[in-house]
PDB file of C-alpha atoms in Angstrom:
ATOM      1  CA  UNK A   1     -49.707  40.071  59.594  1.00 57.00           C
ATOM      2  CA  UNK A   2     -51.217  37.933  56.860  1.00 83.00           C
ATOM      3  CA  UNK A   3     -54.382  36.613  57.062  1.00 91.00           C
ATOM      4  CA  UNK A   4     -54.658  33.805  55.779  1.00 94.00           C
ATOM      5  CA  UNK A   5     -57.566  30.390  54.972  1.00 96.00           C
ATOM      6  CA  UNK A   6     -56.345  27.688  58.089  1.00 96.00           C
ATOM      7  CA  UNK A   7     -59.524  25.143  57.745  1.00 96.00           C
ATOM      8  CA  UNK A   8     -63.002  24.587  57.928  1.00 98.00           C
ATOM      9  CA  UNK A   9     -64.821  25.305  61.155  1.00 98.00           C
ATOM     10  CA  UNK A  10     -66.561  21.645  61.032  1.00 97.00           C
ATOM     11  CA  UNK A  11     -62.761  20.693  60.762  1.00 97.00           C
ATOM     12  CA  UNK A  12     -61.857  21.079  64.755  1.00 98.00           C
ATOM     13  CA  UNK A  13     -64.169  19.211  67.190  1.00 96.00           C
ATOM     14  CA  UNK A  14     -65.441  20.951  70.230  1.00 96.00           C
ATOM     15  CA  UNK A  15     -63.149  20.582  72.741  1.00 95.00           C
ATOM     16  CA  UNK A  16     -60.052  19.551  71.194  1.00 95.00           C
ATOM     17  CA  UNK A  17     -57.651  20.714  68.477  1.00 96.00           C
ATOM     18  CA  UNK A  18     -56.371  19.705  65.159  1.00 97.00           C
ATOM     19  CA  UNK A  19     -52.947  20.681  63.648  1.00 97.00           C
ATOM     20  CA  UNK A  20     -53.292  22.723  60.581  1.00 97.00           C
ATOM     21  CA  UNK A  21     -50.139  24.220  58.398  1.00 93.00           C
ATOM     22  CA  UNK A  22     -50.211  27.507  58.007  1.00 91.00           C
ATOM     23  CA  UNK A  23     -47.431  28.742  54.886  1.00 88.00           C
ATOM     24  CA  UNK A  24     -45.542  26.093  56.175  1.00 91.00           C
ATOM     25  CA  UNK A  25     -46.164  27.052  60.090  1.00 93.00           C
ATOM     26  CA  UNK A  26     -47.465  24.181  62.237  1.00 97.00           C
ATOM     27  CA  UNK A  27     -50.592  25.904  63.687  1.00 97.00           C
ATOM     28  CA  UNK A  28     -52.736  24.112  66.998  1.00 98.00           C
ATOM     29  CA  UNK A  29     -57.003  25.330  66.032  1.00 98.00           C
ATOM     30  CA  UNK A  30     -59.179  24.547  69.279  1.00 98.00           C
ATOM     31  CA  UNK A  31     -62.500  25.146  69.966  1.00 98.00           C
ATOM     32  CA  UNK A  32     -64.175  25.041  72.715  1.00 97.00           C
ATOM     33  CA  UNK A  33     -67.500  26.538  73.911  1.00 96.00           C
ATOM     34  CA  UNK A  34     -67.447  27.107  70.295  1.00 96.00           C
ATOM     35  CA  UNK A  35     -64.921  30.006  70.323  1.00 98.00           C
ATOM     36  CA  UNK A  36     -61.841  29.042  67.904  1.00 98.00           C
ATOM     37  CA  UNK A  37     -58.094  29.559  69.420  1.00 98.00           C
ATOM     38  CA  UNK A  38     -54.826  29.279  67.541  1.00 98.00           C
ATOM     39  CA  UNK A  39     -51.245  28.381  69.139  1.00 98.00           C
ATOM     40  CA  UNK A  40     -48.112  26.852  67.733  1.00 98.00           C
ATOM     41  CA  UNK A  41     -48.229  23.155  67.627  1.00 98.00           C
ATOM     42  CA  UNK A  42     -44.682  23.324  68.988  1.00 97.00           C
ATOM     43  CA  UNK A  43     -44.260  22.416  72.516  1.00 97.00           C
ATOM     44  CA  UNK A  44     -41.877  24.995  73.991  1.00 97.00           C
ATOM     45  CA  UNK A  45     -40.344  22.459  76.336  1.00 96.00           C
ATOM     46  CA  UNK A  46     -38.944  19.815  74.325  1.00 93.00           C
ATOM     47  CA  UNK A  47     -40.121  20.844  70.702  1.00 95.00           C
ATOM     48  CA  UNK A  48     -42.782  17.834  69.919  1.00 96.00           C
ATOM     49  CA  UNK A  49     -46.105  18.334  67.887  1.00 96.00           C
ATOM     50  CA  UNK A  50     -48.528  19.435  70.665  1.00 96.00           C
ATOM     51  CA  UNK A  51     -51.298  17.429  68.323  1.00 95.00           C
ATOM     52  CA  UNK A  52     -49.836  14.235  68.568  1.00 95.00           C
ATOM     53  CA  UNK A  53     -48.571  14.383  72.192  1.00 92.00           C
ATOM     54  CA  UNK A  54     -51.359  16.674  74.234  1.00 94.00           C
ATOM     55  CA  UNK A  55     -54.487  16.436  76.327  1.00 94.00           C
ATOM     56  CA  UNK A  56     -56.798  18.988  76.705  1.00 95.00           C
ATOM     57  CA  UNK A  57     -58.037  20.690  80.573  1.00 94.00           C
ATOM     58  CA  UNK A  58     -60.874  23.437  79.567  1.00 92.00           C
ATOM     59  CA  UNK A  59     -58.221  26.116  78.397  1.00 97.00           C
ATOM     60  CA  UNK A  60     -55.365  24.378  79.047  1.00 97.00           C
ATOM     61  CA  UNK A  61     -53.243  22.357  76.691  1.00 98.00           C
ATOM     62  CA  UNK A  62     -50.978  19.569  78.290  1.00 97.00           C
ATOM     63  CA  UNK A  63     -47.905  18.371  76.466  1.00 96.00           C
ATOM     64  CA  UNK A  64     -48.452  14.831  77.591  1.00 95.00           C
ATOM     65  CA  UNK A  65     -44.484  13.701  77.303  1.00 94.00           C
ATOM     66  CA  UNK A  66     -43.115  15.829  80.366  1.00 95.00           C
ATOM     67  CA  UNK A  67     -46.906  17.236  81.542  1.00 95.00           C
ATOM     68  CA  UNK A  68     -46.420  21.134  81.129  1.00 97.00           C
ATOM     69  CA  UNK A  69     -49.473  22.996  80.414  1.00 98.00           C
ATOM     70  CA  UNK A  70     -50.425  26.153  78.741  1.00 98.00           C
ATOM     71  CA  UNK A  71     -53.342  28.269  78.630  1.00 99.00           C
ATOM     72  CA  UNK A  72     -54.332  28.915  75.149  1.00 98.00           C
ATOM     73  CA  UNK A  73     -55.679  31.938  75.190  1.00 98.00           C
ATOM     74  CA  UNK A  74     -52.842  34.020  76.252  1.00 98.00           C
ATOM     75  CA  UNK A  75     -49.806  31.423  75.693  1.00 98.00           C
ATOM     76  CA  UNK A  76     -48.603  31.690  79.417  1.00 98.00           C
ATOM     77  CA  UNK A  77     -47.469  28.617  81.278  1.00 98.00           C
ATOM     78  CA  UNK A  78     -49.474  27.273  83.332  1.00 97.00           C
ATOM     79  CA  UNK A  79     -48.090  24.378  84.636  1.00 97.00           C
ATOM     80  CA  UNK A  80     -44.076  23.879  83.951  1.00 97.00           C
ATOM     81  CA  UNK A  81     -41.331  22.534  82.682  1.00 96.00           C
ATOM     82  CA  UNK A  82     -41.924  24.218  80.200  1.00 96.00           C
ATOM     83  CA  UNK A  83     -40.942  28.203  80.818  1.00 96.00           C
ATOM     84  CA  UNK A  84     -41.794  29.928  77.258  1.00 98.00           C
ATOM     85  CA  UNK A  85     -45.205  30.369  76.222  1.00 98.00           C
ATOM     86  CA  UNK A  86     -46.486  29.136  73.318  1.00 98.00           C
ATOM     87  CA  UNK A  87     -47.377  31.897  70.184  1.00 98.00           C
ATOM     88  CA  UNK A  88     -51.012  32.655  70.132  1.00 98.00           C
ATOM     89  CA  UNK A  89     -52.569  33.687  66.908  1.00 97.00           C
ATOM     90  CA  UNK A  90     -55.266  35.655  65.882  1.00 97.00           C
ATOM     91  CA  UNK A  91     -57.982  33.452  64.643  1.00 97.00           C
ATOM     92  CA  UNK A  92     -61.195  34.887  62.838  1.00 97.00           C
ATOM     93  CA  UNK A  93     -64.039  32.954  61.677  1.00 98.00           C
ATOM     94  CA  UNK A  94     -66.261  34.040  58.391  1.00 97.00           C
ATOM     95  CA  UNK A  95     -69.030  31.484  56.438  1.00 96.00           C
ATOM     96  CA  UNK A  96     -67.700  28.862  57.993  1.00 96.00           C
ATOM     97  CA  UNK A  97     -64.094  28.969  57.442  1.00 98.00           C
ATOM     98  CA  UNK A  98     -61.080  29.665  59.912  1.00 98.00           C
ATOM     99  CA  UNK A  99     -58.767  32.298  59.406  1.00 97.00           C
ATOM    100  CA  UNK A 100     -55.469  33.020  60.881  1.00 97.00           C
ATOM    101  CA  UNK A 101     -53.164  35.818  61.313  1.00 93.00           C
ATOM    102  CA  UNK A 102     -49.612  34.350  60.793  1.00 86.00           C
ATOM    103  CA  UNK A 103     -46.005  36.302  59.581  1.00 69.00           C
TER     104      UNK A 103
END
């Protein structure tokens, strides 16, 4: 895996997510109780951009179009449609800026 430079940590407000492109990989940055997580933005349902379509439950992500949910820690559905979990990334944070592992 390649590390690689995904944003700023100022960048992603506490308890949301921004979309970021990683190498040309929509990536989903959250952070909440200050702890950064990285998914796909790609719902695995009906293939929208979680970031422009999503609400957020603690550690849960909601694709707001058909209301699946995932937990973003591990991926795994939570709530369906949706039956495939969503890639989790590796996410590392040094002086202030977010890094991701991505292929």
């Amino acid at each position: 895996m390649a590390k690689i430079k995904i944003a700023e940590y100022r960048e992603v407000p506490e308890g949301d997510m921004r979309k970021f492109d990683a190498k040309g990989v929509p990536i989903a940055v959250y952070k909440l109780s200050g702890q950064i997580y990285a998914t796909s933005d790609i719902c695995t349902y009906d293939g929208c951009f979680l970031d422009e379509n999503h609400r957020m439950h603690n550690y849960m992500v909601e694709c707001t179009l058909h209301n699946e949910q995932w937990d973003i820690r591990t991926g795994e559905v939570v709530i369906p449609p949706a039956s495939e979990k969503l890639k989790v990334y590796k996410t590392e944070v040094i002086d202030d800026d977010i890094y991701v592992d991505v292929v």
